[in-house]
Each structure stands twice: as structure tokens, then as C-alpha cells.
Amino acid sequence: MALYAYDKRKTIKPNVKNIFLKPFKGEKKAIAGYYKLLDNDNTEITPDAIIENHRDNTICRAVYFQDIISAHDTTTFNFKGLEETKGLGPIGTNEKSKSGANGLNAHVTLACNREGIPLGVLAIDYVPPREIYKKEKEEKGEKKKKKAYEETEILRWIGGFKKDVDITEKTVGLRITSVMDRESDFFELLIVADVHRVKNPIIFRSKHNRQI
């Protein structure tokens, strides 16, 4: 998925404000490398692969502190003006509107020490907006489930927690406390979290009234 104003000449169009090219300050080699990356069809270039080096450095910093917090939450990337870019859809309060901004959802896991100092990003999972999710299911000929999109959101929170668990299992002496918003309050996650409560305790905002 290419999130940029495409130009076959590999230059910036005069009438297009390409914010992604601003850091290169017109350097031809840097711009050529930018387009080469985005035009590459290599399946090995994935969101996880792009942040792999940063993630590894974040884990090294986490091991130094031994006891850290991983904050999980979903955010949106606004790509208004890129109407022809595939994979984008209505976001935020404009999700049900035809005239809203197009963008992409992302579930981010940020590592911090106990004093709240950021150590880096442990994971980023990109999530298609609801309308794009429905469209992709229809194109694949799959039957619509009443709560299909909600089920993917549950898996997103569980997947983020399992990535924290994977890190603690591959390191020595590291303890990660996962902190999540009220969207994570469902039994499926609690069942998974209970197994790993020693090295991977979890704290979340309550959404449902429960008898304890």
C-alpha cells in the first residue's frame, strides 16, 4: 500500500504537497530511494520488518530497566487528499460519513519505564477502517458475520498482549505490565492473560460491571 503522491518522474508535482518528501530536502538520491522502497513488491517488506531494528533496540532498553509498562491503544493516521490510495477509508467521527477524511487505523504498543519515560515502540498493527474491511470481505466472497469486525478488534488486543508475552519469554528477568483501554475488557483476553500473570500482568479500564 503506497501512501504517497505518486509521480512517474519520481519528483514532486508542483501542485502536490508531498509531506513524506520534506525530510529529504530535495536530495535526488534520497528521493529515488524513497520511491524504490514504496514501489518494491518484495513480500519481505512488511510493517514489522520496517520497525524491526527500532523494536530490537526498544527491547534492549526494556531489559536494562527490567520492569516496564507497555501501553496499548488504537490511533488513526489521516491521509486526507489521497483519494486514489488503496486500503484507506473513513476514519474517526467521519467513519459513517461520505465526506470525511480518509485514513488508516493502527494499534500501537508503546514501551515505557516505571517513571513513564518512553523507551520505544514494541509493535504496530495496521487495521483497515470498518468500511474497507466490509468491502474486502465482499470481494473475497465471504459471508458477512453480524459481529465480524468486532471479532477482529478482540483479536487485535489479544495479539498485542501475546507479543508482550513473546518478548518476556525470549529475554531474561524482564517483566512487562500491559496497560489497555476499556476496549480490551472482554473475557477472551482475561483467559489468556491469567496464564501469564506473573511476568505479564495486565491492567485495563473496566467496561462491564462484574461480580468479583
PDB file of C-alpha atoms in Angstrom:
ATOM      1  CA  MET A   1       0.000   0.000   0.000  1.00  0.00           C
ATOM      2  CA  ALA A   2       1.613   3.209  -1.173  1.00  0.00           C
ATOM      3  CA  LEU A   3       0.783   6.238   0.949  1.00  0.00           C
ATOM      4  CA  TYR A   4       2.291   8.960  -1.195  1.00  0.00           C
ATOM      5  CA  ALA A   5       1.514  11.240  -4.113  1.00  0.00           C
ATOM      6  CA  TYR A   6       2.782   9.107  -6.977  1.00  0.00           C
ATOM      7  CA  ASP A   7       4.691  10.736  -9.817  1.00  0.00           C
ATOM      8  CA  LYS A   8       6.144   8.616 -12.647  1.00  0.00           C
ATOM      9  CA  ARG A   9       9.033  11.076 -12.987  1.00  0.00           C
ATOM     10  CA  LYS A  10       9.933  10.354  -9.342  1.00  0.00           C
ATOM     11  CA  THR A  11       9.758  14.036  -8.498  1.00  0.00           C
ATOM     12  CA  ILE A  12       7.396  16.239  -6.567  1.00  0.00           C
ATOM     13  CA  LYS A  13       4.494  17.570  -8.571  1.00  0.00           C
ATOM     14  CA  PRO A  14       4.194  21.378  -8.297  1.00  0.00           C
ATOM     15  CA  ASN A  15       0.542  21.108  -7.275  1.00  0.00           C
ATOM     16  CA  VAL A  16       1.031  18.321  -4.742  1.00  0.00           C
ATOM     17  CA  LYS A  17       2.201  18.914  -1.177  1.00  0.00           C
ATOM     18  CA  ASN A  18       4.003  15.642  -0.542  1.00  0.00           C
ATOM     19  CA  ILE A  19       4.735  15.780   3.188  1.00  0.00           C
ATOM     20  CA  PHE A  20       6.618  12.477   3.038  1.00  0.00           C
ATOM     21  CA  LEU A  21       9.387  14.004   0.906  1.00  0.00           C
ATOM     22  CA  LYS A  22      10.011  17.058   3.086  1.00  0.00           C
ATOM     23  CA  PRO A  23      12.729  15.389   5.227  1.00  0.00           C
ATOM     24  CA  PHE A  24      14.794  14.690   2.078  1.00  0.00           C
ATOM     25  CA  LYS A  25      15.049  18.429   1.250  1.00  0.00           C
ATOM     26  CA  GLY A  26      15.201  17.780  -2.493  1.00  0.00           C
ATOM     27  CA  GLU A  27      18.133  15.330  -2.384  1.00  0.00           C
ATOM     28  CA  LYS A  28      17.782  13.232  -5.559  1.00  0.00           C
ATOM     29  CA  LYS A  29      19.357  10.039  -4.201  1.00  0.00           C
ATOM     30  CA  ALA A  30      17.217  10.086  -1.064  1.00  0.00           C
ATOM     31  CA  ILE A  31      14.039  10.686  -3.075  1.00  0.00           C
ATOM     32  CA  ALA A  32      14.978   7.881  -5.503  1.00  0.00           C
ATOM     33  CA  GLY A  33      15.457   5.518  -2.547  1.00  0.00           C
ATOM     34  CA  TYR A  34      12.103   6.581  -1.120  1.00  0.00           C
ATOM     35  CA  TYR A  35      10.268   5.693  -4.340  1.00  0.00           C
ATOM     36  CA  LYS A  36      12.270   2.469  -4.715  1.00  0.00           C
ATOM     37  CA  LEU A  37      11.084   1.337  -1.282  1.00  0.00           C
ATOM     38  CA  LEU A  38       7.429   2.145  -1.904  1.00  0.00           C
ATOM     39  CA  ASP A  39       7.418   0.649  -5.420  1.00  0.00           C
ATOM     40  CA  ASN A  40       9.016  -2.586  -4.223  1.00  0.00           C
ATOM     41  CA  ASP A  41       6.764  -5.640  -4.449  1.00  0.00           C
ATOM     42  CA  ASN A  42       9.012  -7.709  -2.175  1.00  0.00           C
ATOM     43  CA  THR A  43       6.756  -9.505   0.314  1.00  0.00           C
ATOM     44  CA  GLU A  44       9.546  -9.337   2.902  1.00  0.00           C
ATOM     45  CA  ILE A  45       8.994  -5.589   3.277  1.00  0.00           C
ATOM     46  CA  THR A  46       6.273  -5.605   5.924  1.00  0.00           C
ATOM     47  CA  PRO A  47       5.314  -3.169   8.708  1.00  0.00           C
ATOM     48  CA  ASP A  48       7.032  -5.486  11.212  1.00  0.00           C
ATOM     49  CA  ALA A  49      10.209  -5.645   9.114  1.00  0.00           C
ATOM     50  CA  ILE A  50      10.356  -1.842   8.795  1.00  0.00           C
ATOM     51  CA  ILE A  51      10.342  -1.297  12.578  1.00  0.00           C
ATOM     52  CA  GLU A  52      12.355  -4.441  13.417  1.00  0.00           C
ATOM     53  CA  ASN A  53      15.596  -2.596  14.205  1.00  0.00           C
ATOM     54  CA  HIS A  54      13.794   0.014  16.300  1.00  0.00           C
ATOM     55  CA  ARG A  55      11.864  -2.745  18.103  1.00  0.00           C
ATOM     56  CA  ASP A  56      15.064  -4.662  18.930  1.00  0.00           C
ATOM     57  CA  ASN A  57      16.652  -1.511  20.381  1.00  0.00           C
ATOM     58  CA  THR A  58      13.481  -0.881  22.399  1.00  0.00           C
ATOM     59  CA  ILE A  59      13.680  -4.391  23.864  1.00  0.00           C
ATOM     60  CA  CYS A  60      17.337  -3.809  24.808  1.00  0.00           C
ATOM     61  CA  ARG A  61      16.353  -0.654  26.696  1.00  0.00           C
ATOM     62  CA  ALA A  62      13.480  -2.553  28.346  1.00  0.00           C
ATOM     63  CA  VAL A  63      15.834  -5.308  29.566  1.00  0.00           C
ATOM     64  CA  TYR A  64      18.022  -2.629  31.161  1.00  0.00           C
ATOM     65  CA  PHE A  65      15.074  -1.411  33.274  1.00  0.00           C
ATOM     66  CA  GLN A  66      13.817  -4.988  33.924  1.00  0.00           C
ATOM     67  CA  ASP A  67      10.287  -3.908  34.903  1.00  0.00           C
ATOM     68  CA  ILE A  68       8.433  -1.870  32.265  1.00  0.00           C
ATOM     69  CA  ILE A  69       4.967  -0.839  31.093  1.00  0.00           C
ATOM     70  CA  SER A  70       3.573  -1.442  27.620  1.00  0.00           C
ATOM     71  CA  ALA A  71       0.732   0.925  26.743  1.00  0.00           C
ATOM     72  CA  HIS A  72      -1.683  -0.422  24.120  1.00  0.00           C
ATOM     73  CA  ASP A  73      -4.098   1.773  22.193  1.00  0.00           C
ATOM     74  CA  THR A  74      -5.515   2.411  18.751  1.00  0.00           C
ATOM     75  CA  THR A  75      -4.852   5.604  16.812  1.00  0.00           C
ATOM     76  CA  THR A  76      -5.659   6.862  13.321  1.00  0.00           C
ATOM     77  CA  PHE A  77      -3.483   8.178  10.503  1.00  0.00           C
ATOM     78  CA  ASN A  78      -5.167  10.924   8.496  1.00  0.00           C
ATOM     79  CA  PHE A  79      -4.320  10.803   4.785  1.00  0.00           C
ATOM     80  CA  LYS A  80      -6.834  13.319   3.536  1.00  0.00           C
ATOM     81  CA  GLY A  81      -6.216  14.173  -0.123  1.00  0.00           C
ATOM     82  CA  LEU A  82      -5.027  10.694  -1.143  1.00  0.00           C
ATOM     83  CA  GLU A  83      -8.372   9.585  -2.553  1.00  0.00           C
ATOM     84  CA  GLU A  84      -6.804   7.162  -5.055  1.00  0.00           C
ATOM     85  CA  THR A  85      -4.705   5.300  -2.487  1.00  0.00           C
ATOM     86  CA  LYS A  86      -5.911   1.758  -1.883  1.00  0.00           C
ATOM     87  CA  GLY A  87      -6.590   0.465   1.630  1.00  0.00           C
ATOM     88  CA  LEU A  88      -7.739   3.778   3.111  1.00  0.00           C
ATOM     89  CA  GLY A  89     -11.224   4.503   4.359  1.00  0.00           C
ATOM     90  CA  PRO A  90     -13.330   6.870   6.515  1.00  0.00           C
ATOM     91  CA  ILE A  91     -11.805   7.307   9.981  1.00  0.00           C
ATOM     92  CA  GLY A  92     -12.726   8.705  13.373  1.00  0.00           C
ATOM     93  CA  THR A  93     -16.003  10.589  13.744  1.00  0.00           C
ATOM     94  CA  ASN A  94     -16.336  10.553   9.945  1.00  0.00           C
ATOM     95  CA  GLU A  95     -16.464   6.747   9.782  1.00  0.00           C
ATOM     96  CA  LYS A  96     -20.115   6.731   8.705  1.00  0.00           C
ATOM     97  CA  SER A  97     -19.905   9.876   6.599  1.00  0.00           C
ATOM     98  CA  LYS A  98     -19.219  10.114   2.866  1.00  0.00           C
ATOM     99  CA  SER A  99     -17.440  13.444   3.217  1.00  0.00           C
ATOM    100  CA  GLY A 100     -14.963  12.650   5.983  1.00  0.00           C
ATOM    101  CA  ALA A 101     -11.201  12.231   5.960  1.00  0.00           C
ATOM    102  CA  ASN A 102      -9.635   9.044   4.640  1.00  0.00           C
ATOM    103  CA  GLY A 103      -7.034   7.240   6.656  1.00  0.00           C
ATOM    104  CA  LEU A 104      -5.898   4.110   8.407  1.00  0.00           C
ATOM    105  CA  ASN A 105      -6.213   2.686  11.914  1.00  0.00           C
ATOM    106  CA  ALA A 106      -3.171   1.441  13.813  1.00  0.00           C
ATOM    107  CA  HIS A 107      -2.898  -0.484  17.074  1.00  0.00           C
ATOM    108  CA  VAL A 108       0.316   0.682  18.745  1.00  0.00           C
ATOM    109  CA  THR A 109       2.240  -0.744  21.707  1.00  0.00           C
ATOM    110  CA  LEU A 110       4.494   1.831  23.394  1.00  0.00           C
ATOM    111  CA  ALA A 111       7.077   0.735  25.980  1.00  0.00           C
ATOM    112  CA  CYS A 112       7.803   2.990  28.983  1.00  0.00           C
ATOM    113  CA  ASN A 113       9.761   2.589  32.188  1.00  0.00           C
ATOM    114  CA  ARG A 114       8.049   2.908  35.578  1.00  0.00           C
ATOM    115  CA  GLU A 115       8.645   6.675  35.580  1.00  0.00           C
ATOM    116  CA  GLY A 116       6.733   6.988  32.299  1.00  0.00           C
ATOM    117  CA  ILE A 117       9.766   7.701  30.125  1.00  0.00           C
ATOM    118  CA  PRO A 118       9.170   6.283  26.606  1.00  0.00           C
ATOM    119  CA  LEU A 119      11.573   3.530  25.555  1.00  0.00           C
ATOM    120  CA  GLY A 120      10.221   2.954  22.054  1.00  0.00           C
ATOM    121  CA  VAL A 121       7.562   1.107  20.062  1.00  0.00           C
ATOM    122  CA  LEU A 122       7.210  -2.647  20.510  1.00  0.00           C
ATOM    123  CA  ALA A 123       4.551  -3.250  17.858  1.00  0.00           C
ATOM    124  CA  ILE A 124       2.334  -1.575  15.257  1.00  0.00           C
ATOM    125  CA  ASP A 125      -0.589  -3.443  13.740  1.00  0.00           C
ATOM    126  CA  TYR A 126      -2.394  -1.685  10.914  1.00  0.00           C
ATOM    127  CA  VAL A 127      -6.138  -2.150  10.872  1.00  0.00           C
ATOM    128  CA  PRO A 128      -8.379  -1.322   7.876  1.00  0.00           C
ATOM    129  CA  PRO A 129     -11.278   1.058   8.596  1.00  0.00           C
ATOM    130  CA  ARG A 130     -14.656  -0.655   9.025  1.00  0.00           C
ATOM    131  CA  GLU A 131     -15.907   0.176   5.514  1.00  0.00           C
ATOM    132  CA  ILE A 132     -12.719  -1.175   3.883  1.00  0.00           C
ATOM    133  CA  TYR A 133     -12.973  -4.343   5.985  1.00  0.00           C
ATOM    134  CA  LYS A 134     -16.526  -4.954   4.746  1.00  0.00           C
ATOM    135  CA  LYS A 135     -15.530  -4.285   1.146  1.00  0.00           C
ATOM    136  CA  GLU A 136     -12.595  -6.729   1.314  1.00  0.00           C
ATOM    137  CA  LYS A 137     -14.878  -9.442   2.702  1.00  0.00           C
ATOM    138  CA  GLU A 138     -17.381  -8.879  -0.096  1.00  0.00           C
ATOM    139  CA  GLU A 139     -14.663  -9.024  -2.776  1.00  0.00           C
ATOM    140  CA  LYS A 140     -13.459 -12.346  -1.368  1.00  0.00           C
ATOM    141  CA  GLY A 141     -16.996 -13.680  -1.489  1.00  0.00           C
ATOM    142  CA  GLU A 142     -17.068 -14.286   2.246  1.00  0.00           C
ATOM    143  CA  LYS A 143     -20.355 -14.195   4.096  1.00  0.00           C
ATOM    144  CA  LYS A 144     -20.896 -11.306   6.453  1.00  0.00           C
ATOM    145  CA  LYS A 145     -20.960 -12.115  10.143  1.00  0.00           C
ATOM    146  CA  LYS A 146     -23.019  -9.941  12.413  1.00  0.00           C
ATOM    147  CA  LYS A 147     -20.023  -9.090  14.615  1.00  0.00           C
ATOM    148  CA  ALA A 148     -17.152  -9.933  12.275  1.00  0.00           C
ATOM    149  CA  TYR A 149     -15.411  -6.561  12.633  1.00  0.00           C
ATOM    150  CA  GLU A 150     -15.800  -6.609  16.424  1.00  0.00           C
ATOM    151  CA  GLU A 151     -14.163 -10.060  16.457  1.00  0.00           C
ATOM    152  CA  THR A 152     -11.110  -8.670  14.653  1.00  0.00           C
ATOM    153  CA  GLU A 153     -10.849  -5.958  17.330  1.00  0.00           C
ATOM    154  CA  ILE A 154     -10.789  -8.639  20.057  1.00  0.00           C
ATOM    155  CA  LEU A 155      -8.022 -10.486  18.224  1.00  0.00           C
ATOM    156  CA  ARG A 156      -6.101  -7.208  17.906  1.00  0.00           C
ATOM    157  CA  TRP A 157      -5.924  -6.712  21.680  1.00  0.00           C
ATOM    158  CA  ILE A 158      -5.096 -10.377  22.305  1.00  0.00           C
ATOM    159  CA  GLY A 159      -2.423 -10.249  19.588  1.00  0.00           C
ATOM    160  CA  GLY A 160      -0.817  -7.194  21.178  1.00  0.00           C
ATOM    161  CA  PHE A 161      -0.698  -8.905  24.577  1.00  0.00           C
ATOM    162  CA  LYS A 162       0.773 -12.092  23.092  1.00  0.00           C
ATOM    163  CA  LYS A 163       3.586 -10.026  21.557  1.00  0.00           C
ATOM    164  CA  ASP A 164       4.428  -8.757  25.048  1.00  0.00           C
ATOM    165  CA  VAL A 165       4.453 -12.344  26.295  1.00  0.00           C
ATOM    166  CA  ASP A 166       6.732 -13.397  23.446  1.00  0.00           C
ATOM    167  CA  ILE A 167       9.252 -10.709  24.436  1.00  0.00           C
ATOM    168  CA  THR A 168       9.367 -11.764  28.097  1.00  0.00           C
ATOM    169  CA  GLU A 169       9.797 -15.419  27.102  1.00  0.00           C
ATOM    170  CA  LYS A 170      12.805 -14.571  24.928  1.00  0.00           C
ATOM    171  CA  THR A 171      14.536 -12.325  27.490  1.00  0.00           C
ATOM    172  CA  VAL A 172      15.935 -12.855  30.990  1.00  0.00           C
ATOM    173  CA  GLY A 173      14.428 -11.141  34.030  1.00  0.00           C
ATOM    174  CA  LEU A 174      12.087  -8.847  32.078  1.00  0.00           C
ATOM    175  CA  ARG A 175       8.595  -8.129  33.392  1.00  0.00           C
ATOM    176  CA  ILE A 176       6.065  -6.296  31.223  1.00  0.00           C
ATOM    177  CA  THR A 177       2.830  -4.851  32.602  1.00  0.00           C
ATOM    178  CA  SER A 178       0.347  -4.369  29.760  1.00  0.00           C
ATOM    179  CA  VAL A 179      -1.930  -1.328  30.164  1.00  0.00           C
ATOM    180  CA  MET A 180      -5.039  -1.169  27.979  1.00  0.00           C
ATOM    181  CA  ASP A 181      -8.161   0.928  27.462  1.00  0.00           C
ATOM    182  CA  ARG A 182     -11.748  -0.158  28.104  1.00  0.00           C
ATOM    183  CA  GLU A 183     -11.996  -1.667  24.606  1.00  0.00           C
ATOM    184  CA  SER A 184      -9.876  -4.561  25.899  1.00  0.00           C
ATOM    185  CA  ASP A 185     -12.385  -5.540  28.598  1.00  0.00           C
ATOM    186  CA  PHE A 186     -13.568  -8.959  27.396  1.00  0.00           C
ATOM    187  CA  PHE A 187     -13.232 -12.478  28.804  1.00  0.00           C
ATOM    188  CA  GLU A 188     -11.204 -13.857  25.895  1.00  0.00           C
ATOM    189  CA  LEU A 189      -8.273 -11.612  26.807  1.00  0.00           C
ATOM    190  CA  LEU A 190      -8.627 -12.243  30.543  1.00  0.00           C
ATOM    191  CA  ILE A 191      -8.394 -16.000  29.995  1.00  0.00           C
ATOM    192  CA  VAL A 192      -5.157 -15.611  28.019  1.00  0.00           C
ATOM    193  CA  ALA A 193      -3.723 -13.080  30.481  1.00  0.00           C
ATOM    194  CA  ASP A 194      -4.384 -15.251  33.526  1.00  0.00           C
ATOM    195  CA  VAL A 195      -1.872 -17.849  32.315  1.00  0.00           C
ATOM    196  CA  HIS A 196       0.917 -15.259  32.119  1.00  0.00           C
ATOM    197  CA  ARG A 197       0.052 -13.109  35.155  1.00  0.00           C
ATOM    198  CA  VAL A 198       3.491 -13.430  36.825  1.00  0.00           C
ATOM    199  CA  LYS A 199       5.739 -11.978  34.101  1.00  0.00           C
ATOM    200  CA  ASN A 200       2.963 -10.288  32.117  1.00  0.00           C
ATOM    201  CA  PRO A 201       0.355  -8.745  34.448  1.00  0.00           C
ATOM    202  CA  ILE A 202      -2.377  -6.724  32.779  1.00  0.00           C
ATOM    203  CA  ILE A 203      -4.221  -3.540  33.800  1.00  0.00           C
ATOM    204  CA  PHE A 204      -7.257  -2.295  31.889  1.00  0.00           C
ATOM    205  CA  ARG A 205     -10.148   0.125  32.296  1.00  0.00           C
ATOM    206  CA  SER A 206     -13.344  -1.692  33.186  1.00  0.00           C
ATOM    207  CA  LYS A 207     -16.135  -1.515  30.627  1.00  0.00           C
ATOM    208  CA  HIS A 208     -18.585  -4.018  32.108  1.00  0.00           C
ATOM    209  CA  ASN A 209     -19.945  -4.425  35.624  1.00  0.00           C
ATOM    210  CA  ARG A 210     -18.815  -7.758  37.022  1.00  0.00           C
ATOM    211  CA  GLN A 211     -19.193  -9.581  40.320  1.00  0.00           C
ATOM    212  CA  ILE A 212     -15.784 -10.271  41.844  1.00  0.00           C
TER     213      ILE A 212
END
